[in-house]
mmCIF file of C-alpha atoms in Angstrom:
data_model
loop_
_atom_site.group_PDB
_atom_site.id
_atom_site.type_symbol
_atom_site.label_atom_id
_atom_site.label_comp_id
_atom_site.label_asym_id
_atom_site.label_seq_id
_atom_site.Cartn_x
_atom_site.Cartn_y
_atom_site.Cartn_z
ATOM 1 C CA MET A 1 -17.095 -3.956 20.526
ATOM 2 C CA LYS A 2 -16.641 -2.942 16.872
ATOM 3 C CA ALA A 3 -19.787 -0.787 16.995
ATOM 4 C CA TYR A 4 -18.513 0.862 20.191
ATOM 5 C CA VAL A 5 -15.167 1.724 18.572
ATOM 6 C CA GLU A 6 -16.902 3.150 15.497
ATOM 7 C CA SER A 7 -19.172 5.275 17.709
ATOM 8 C CA LEU A 8 -16.138 6.542 19.641
ATOM 9 C CA LEU A 9 -14.414 7.496 16.397
ATOM 10 C CA GLU A 10 -17.472 9.486 15.354
ATOM 11 C CA LEU A 11 -17.330 11.460 18.600
ATOM 12 C CA LEU A 12 -13.643 12.235 18.067
ATOM 13 C CA TYR A 13 -14.033 13.028 14.382
ATOM 14 C CA PRO A 14 -13.506 16.747 13.616
ATOM 15 C CA GLU A 15 -16.051 18.974 11.936
ATOM 16 C CA LYS A 16 -16.778 18.157 8.294
ATOM 17 C CA ASN A 17 -14.613 19.929 5.684
ATOM 18 C CA THR A 18 -11.816 20.444 8.218
ATOM 19 C CA CYS A 19 -8.282 19.422 7.267
ATOM 20 C CA PHE A 20 -6.965 16.720 9.605
ATOM 21 C CA PHE A 21 -3.468 18.181 9.465
ATOM 22 C CA CYS A 22 -3.786 21.959 9.794
ATOM 23 C CA GLU A 23 -7.459 22.164 10.886
ATOM 24 C CA THR A 24 -8.261 24.667 8.125
ATOM 25 C CA HIS A 25 -11.928 24.723 7.169
ATOM 26 C CA ASP A 26 -12.640 24.490 3.436
ATOM 27 C CA GLU A 27 -15.900 23.424 1.779
ATOM 28 C CA ALA A 28 -13.856 21.746 -0.972
ATOM 29 C CA ILE A 29 -12.320 19.208 1.442
ATOM 30 C CA VAL A 30 -15.447 16.990 1.776
ATOM 31 C CA ASP A 31 -14.300 13.355 2.211
ATOM 32 C CA ARG A 32 -10.651 13.988 1.258
ATOM 33 C CA TYR A 33 -9.911 14.981 4.881
ATOM 34 C CA ILE A 34 -7.033 17.225 3.799
ATOM 35 C CA CYS A 35 -6.672 20.694 2.311
ATOM 36 C CA LYS A 36 -4.847 21.255 -0.980
ATOM 37 C CA ASP A 37 -1.951 23.060 0.690
ATOM 38 C CA CYS A 38 -1.192 20.166 3.057
ATOM 39 C CA GLU A 39 -1.660 17.576 0.330
ATOM 40 C CA LYS A 40 0.955 19.313 -1.833
ATOM 41 C CA THR A 41 3.563 18.814 0.884
ATOM 42 C CA MET A 42 3.122 15.016 1.027
ATOM 43 C CA LYS A 43 5.891 13.360 -0.949
ATOM 44 C CA LYS A 44 4.803 10.197 -2.751
ATOM 45 C CA ILE A 45 7.328 7.458 -3.438
ATOM 46 C CA ILE A 46 7.811 7.139 -7.180
ATOM 47 C CA PRO A 47 10.005 4.884 -9.368
ATOM 48 C CA PRO A 48 12.743 3.909 -9.583
ATOM 49 C CA ILE A 49 12.280 1.943 -6.371
ATOM 50 C CA CYS A 50 13.586 -1.309 -4.951
ATOM 51 C CA MET A 51 11.385 -4.094 -6.273
ATOM 52 C CA LYS A 52 11.467 -5.766 -2.854
ATOM 53 C CA CYS A 53 11.012 -3.003 -0.256
ATOM 54 C CA SER A 54 10.117 0.096 -2.360
ATOM 55 C CA LYS A 55 13.094 2.150 -1.180
ATOM 56 C CA PRO A 56 13.997 4.780 -3.805
ATOM 57 C CA ILE A 57 17.067 3.597 -5.750
ATOM 58 C CA ASP A 58 19.298 4.620 -8.618
ATOM 59 C CA MET A 59 17.926 3.617 -12.001
ATOM 60 C CA ASN A 60 20.956 1.405 -12.607
ATOM 61 C CA ALA A 61 20.828 -0.447 -9.270
ATOM 62 C CA PRO A 62 21.775 -4.139 -9.770
ATOM 63 C CA GLY A 63 18.711 -6.352 -9.963
ATOM 64 C CA ASN A 64 16.465 -3.370 -9.230
ATOM 65 C CA LEU A 65 17.213 -3.896 -5.545
ATOM 66 C CA CYS A 66 18.483 -1.520 -2.870
ATOM 67 C CA SER A 67 21.798 -2.358 -1.213
ATOM 68 C CA ASP A 68 20.033 -3.711 1.886
ATOM 69 C CA CYS A 69 17.810 -6.115 -0.063
ATOM 70 C CA ARG A 70 20.833 -7.330 -2.042
ATOM 71 C CA LYS A 71 22.575 -8.226 1.213
ATOM 72 C CA ASN A 72 19.662 -9.518 3.282
ATOM 73 C CA GLU A 73 16.787 -11.885 2.569
ATOM 74 C CA HIS A 74 13.282 -10.879 3.606
ATOM 75 C CA SER A 75 10.444 -13.188 4.636
ATOM 76 C CA PHE A 76 7.865 -11.195 2.673
ATOM 77 C CA GLU A 77 7.480 -11.249 -1.103
ATOM 78 C CA MET A 78 7.276 -7.501 -1.530
ATOM 79 C CA SER A 79 6.614 -4.354 0.492
ATOM 80 C CA ARG A 80 5.040 -1.187 -0.850
ATOM 81 C CA SER A 81 4.697 2.231 0.802
ATOM 82 C CA VAL A 82 2.783 5.250 -0.449
ATOM 83 C CA PHE A 83 4.734 8.171 1.031
ATOM 84 C CA ALA A 84 8.197 9.180 2.166
ATOM 85 C CA TYR A 85 8.300 9.320 5.962
ATOM 86 C CA GLU A 86 8.912 13.043 6.343
ATOM 87 C CA GLY A 87 7.181 16.393 6.820
ATOM 88 C CA THR A 88 3.381 16.368 6.866
ATOM 89 C CA VAL A 89 3.190 12.581 6.532
ATOM 90 C CA LYS A 90 5.505 11.966 9.491
ATOM 91 C CA LYS A 91 3.612 14.504 11.599
ATOM 92 C CA GLY A 92 0.264 12.945 10.647
ATOM 93 C CA ILE A 93 1.375 9.418 11.518
ATOM 94 C CA TYR A 94 2.742 10.636 14.852
ATOM 95 C CA TYR A 95 -0.585 12.304 15.673
ATOM 96 C CA PHE A 96 -2.451 9.205 14.479
ATOM 97 C CA LYS A 97 -0.505 6.987 16.891
ATOM 98 C CA TYR A 98 0.257 9.137 19.918
ATOM 99 C CA TYR A 99 -2.152 12.094 20.029
ATOM 100 C CA ASN A 100 -5.442 10.196 20.302
ATOM 101 C CA LYS A 101 -6.464 10.859 16.707
ATOM 102 C CA PRO A 102 -7.684 7.424 15.577
ATOM 103 C CA TYR A 103 -9.910 9.038 12.933
ATOM 104 C CA PHE A 104 -6.773 9.681 10.841
ATOM 105 C CA TYR A 105 -7.344 6.118 9.608
ATOM 106 C CA ARG A 106 -9.933 7.544 7.223
ATOM 107 C CA PHE A 107 -7.392 9.655 5.381
ATOM 108 C CA PHE A 108 -4.512 7.192 5.457
ATOM 109 C CA GLY A 109 -6.806 4.254 4.707
ATOM 110 C CA ARG A 110 -8.114 6.031 1.630
ATOM 111 C CA CYS A 111 -4.546 6.721 0.503
ATOM 112 C CA LEU A 112 -3.666 3.030 0.838
ATOM 113 C CA VAL A 113 -6.746 1.892 -1.075
ATOM 114 C CA GLU A 114 -6.157 4.417 -3.854
ATOM 115 C CA PHE A 115 -2.570 3.212 -4.121
ATOM 116 C CA MET A 116 -3.691 -0.426 -4.366
ATOM 117 C CA LYS A 117 -6.178 0.346 -7.105
ATOM 118 C CA GLU A 118 -3.867 2.629 -9.078
ATOM 119 C CA THR A 119 -0.871 0.277 -8.999
ATOM 120 C CA GLY A 120 -2.676 -3.069 -9.156
ATOM 121 C CA TYR A 121 -1.262 -4.111 -5.790
ATOM 122 C CA CYS A 122 -4.099 -6.596 -5.371
ATOM 123 C CA GLY A 123 -4.943 -10.302 -5.411
ATOM 124 C CA PHE A 124 -4.770 -10.804 -1.649
ATOM 125 C CA GLU A 125 -6.942 -13.333 0.172
ATOM 126 C CA LEU A 126 -6.563 -12.022 3.721
ATOM 127 C CA VAL A 127 -5.707 -8.649 5.288
ATOM 128 C CA VAL A 128 -3.763 -8.877 8.562
ATOM 129 C CA PRO A 129 -2.667 -5.964 10.795
ATOM 130 C CA VAL A 130 0.595 -5.857 12.721
ATOM 131 C CA PRO A 131 -0.514 -6.263 16.365
ATOM 132 C CA LEU A 132 0.364 -4.187 19.416
ATOM 133 C CA HIS A 133 1.349 -5.742 22.725
ATOM 134 C CA ARG A 134 -1.685 -5.801 25.029
ATOM 135 C CA SER A 135 -0.050 -3.332 27.450
ATOM 136 C CA LYS A 136 0.514 -0.780 24.680
ATOM 137 C CA LEU A 137 -2.984 -1.373 23.321
ATOM 138 C CA ARG A 138 -4.492 -0.660 26.755
ATOM 139 C CA LYS A 139 -2.497 2.560 27.020
ATOM 140 C CA ARG A 140 -3.257 3.832 23.504
ATOM 141 C CA GLY A 141 -6.797 2.531 23.285
ATOM 142 C CA TYR A 142 -6.573 1.410 19.660
ATOM 143 C CA ASN A 143 -4.202 -0.187 17.170
ATOM 144 C CA GLN A 144 -3.627 2.111 14.186
ATOM 145 C CA SER A 145 -2.632 -0.814 11.944
ATOM 146 C CA GLU A 146 -5.876 -2.590 12.823
ATOM 147 C CA LEU A 147 -7.903 0.472 11.795
ATOM 148 C CA LEU A 148 -6.047 0.693 8.479
ATOM 149 C CA ALA A 149 -6.428 -3.028 7.759
ATOM 150 C CA GLY A 150 -10.152 -2.832 8.543
ATOM 151 C CA TYR A 151 -10.572 0.073 6.115
ATOM 152 C CA ILE A 152 -8.801 -1.849 3.343
ATOM 153 C CA SER A 153 -10.802 -4.998 4.056
ATOM 154 C CA LYS A 154 -14.113 -3.153 3.831
ATOM 155 C CA ASP A 155 -13.296 -1.125 0.726
ATOM 156 C CA MET A 156 -11.475 -3.848 -1.233
ATOM 157 C CA LEU A 157 -13.757 -6.693 -0.080
ATOM 158 C CA ILE A 158 -10.845 -8.756 1.239
ATOM 159 C CA PRO A 159 -11.458 -10.900 4.348
ATOM 160 C CA TYR A 160 -9.984 -9.452 7.528
ATOM 161 C CA GLY A 161 -7.853 -11.688 9.723
ATOM 162 C CA ASP A 162 -7.121 -10.790 13.346
ATOM 163 C CA VAL A 163 -4.665 -13.658 13.485
ATOM 164 C CA LEU A 164 -1.446 -12.276 14.959
ATOM 165 C CA LYS A 165 -0.638 -11.462 18.568
ATOM 166 C CA ARG A 166 2.398 -9.807 20.084
ATOM 167 C CA ILE A 167 3.693 -12.029 22.858
ATOM 168 C CA LYS A 168 6.872 -10.139 23.688
ATOM 169 C CA LYS A 169 6.854 -6.635 25.134
ATOM 170 C CA THR A 170 9.670 -4.871 23.347
ATOM 171 C CA PRO A 171 11.298 -1.503 24.139
ATOM 172 C CA LYS A 172 10.865 1.423 21.751
ATOM 173 C CA GLN A 173 12.859 0.868 18.567
ATOM 174 C CA SER A 174 13.205 4.359 17.097
ATOM 175 C CA GLN A 175 16.814 4.786 18.292
ATOM 176 C CA MET A 176 17.929 1.206 17.635
ATOM 177 C CA THR A 177 20.248 -0.030 14.904
ATOM 178 C CA LYS A 178 18.878 -2.440 12.329
ATOM 179 C CA GLU A 179 20.594 -5.400 13.974
ATOM 180 C CA ASP A 180 19.265 -4.428 17.398
ATOM 181 C CA ARG A 181 15.764 -4.147 15.964
ATOM 182 C CA ARG A 182 15.986 -7.662 14.594
ATOM 183 C CA LYS A 183 17.173 -9.042 17.941
ATOM 184 C CA ASN A 184 14.518 -7.021 19.760
ATOM 185 C CA LEU A 185 11.725 -8.512 17.666
ATOM 186 C CA LYS A 186 12.954 -12.100 17.579
ATOM 187 C CA ASN A 187 10.029 -14.374 18.540
ATOM 188 C CA ALA A 188 7.897 -11.323 19.402
ATOM 189 C CA PHE A 189 4.835 -12.563 17.487
ATOM 190 C CA ASP A 190 2.667 -15.639 17.355
ATOM 191 C CA VAL A 191 -0.580 -16.734 15.715
ATOM 192 C CA LYS A 192 -3.700 -16.763 17.866
ATOM 193 C CA ARG A 193 -5.166 -20.099 18.840
ATOM 194 C CA GLY A 194 -7.430 -21.582 16.188
ATOM 195 C CA MET A 195 -6.295 -19.226 13.410
ATOM 196 C CA THR A 196 -3.955 -21.569 11.520
ATOM 197 C CA GLU A 197 -6.793 -22.944 9.398
ATOM 198 C CA LEU A 198 -7.767 -19.420 8.299
ATOM 199 C CA LEU A 199 -4.166 -18.763 7.204
ATOM 200 C CA THR A 200 -3.464 -22.020 5.407
ATOM 201 C CA GLY A 201 -2.673 -21.487 1.735
ATOM 202 C CA LYS A 202 -3.590 -17.790 1.816
ATOM 203 C CA THR A 203 -1.809 -14.906 0.119
ATOM 204 C CA VAL A 204 -1.709 -12.364 2.953
ATOM 205 C CA LEU A 205 -1.481 -8.580 2.930
ATOM 206 C CA LEU A 206 0.264 -7.447 6.121
ATOM 207 C CA VAL A 207 -0.610 -3.845 7.037
ATOM 208 C CA ASP A 208 1.400 -1.440 9.192
ATOM 209 C CA ASP A 209 1.908 2.317 9.458
ATOM 210 C CA VAL A 210 5.650 2.679 8.728
ATOM 211 C CA PHE A 211 8.323 0.509 7.121
ATOM 212 C CA THR A 212 11.705 1.386 8.640
ATOM 213 C CA THR A 213 14.235 -1.447 8.477
ATOM 214 C CA GLY A 214 11.732 -4.189 7.668
ATOM 215 C CA SER A 215 12.383 -6.028 10.941
ATOM 216 C CA THR A 216 8.737 -5.960 12.044
ATOM 217 C CA ALA A 217 7.495 -6.957 8.593
ATOM 218 C CA ASP A 218 10.015 -9.812 8.442
ATOM 219 C CA GLU A 219 9.188 -11.196 11.870
ATOM 220 C CA CYS A 220 5.426 -11.021 11.281
ATOM 221 C CA SER A 221 5.775 -12.521 7.796
ATOM 222 C CA ASN A 222 7.933 -15.346 9.101
ATOM 223 C CA THR A 223 5.335 -16.130 11.775
ATOM 224 C CA LEU A 224 2.514 -16.139 9.215
ATOM 225 C CA LEU A 225 4.450 -18.392 6.823
ATOM 226 C CA LYS A 226 5.327 -20.861 9.589
ATOM 227 C CA ASN A 227 1.627 -21.114 10.386
ATOM 228 C CA GLY A 228 0.377 -21.901 6.915
ATOM 229 C CA ALA A 229 0.295 -18.690 4.858
ATOM 230 C CA SER A 230 1.364 -19.196 1.250
ATOM 231 C CA LYS A 231 2.872 -15.750 0.641
ATOM 232 C CA VAL A 232 3.017 -12.453 2.522
ATOM 233 C CA TYR A 233 3.010 -8.982 1.001
ATOM 234 C CA VAL A 234 3.371 -5.782 3.010
ATOM 235 C CA LEU A 235 1.708 -2.381 2.721
ATOM 236 C CA THR A 236 2.490 0.704 4.821
ATOM 237 C CA ILE A 237 1.629 4.374 4.740
ATOM 238 C CA ALA A 238 5.262 5.438 4.581
ATOM 239 C CA ARG A 239 8.893 4.441 4.651
#
């Protein structure tokens, strides 16, 4: 199955030296997958940021936490995101998920790996993707978080764990309030049969595309911790 998916991605992959985002051809692009003009428009998240969820904060924020993380506890130890969810990044993630462009995982996966190496966001024993409900997976044909987690696993030599499953089909959350998101995702995930032993005592890196309110990350982290994980950290493309 894995070989089939990789072959399919090769068929969909655009011509070499073509920018994924604007489709400009430039011999200088090579394996960066993006032209210099598009790359300049991608806003990276830089300090000062919330030490818990990486939201940009004022330098004098109490405890180096954003207002949300001061009010609410999270199941995960820490979440880090590379980019602000706007402009070129937002457009790219939307295409990645909804426009049948699974090969975008190459660009975004590289960005995540570079971030991990540059910031020392390492020391994980298992990489786990946030799962899609089977009905959504059938419709889309691939799970973008799974592709990203696989890229990280291969490049960083961290074992990959396909341990989570989504057992509750939830409505789209983009227009929901934070509280509604939490209620929507309550008990939405579980660990696959026979995977508890793989999780036990492990420091897990949970991978997703976007961190919005943290509801998905919290629910997945809580499920992993209940089933034996020692600690859960989160990594997303953007927030």
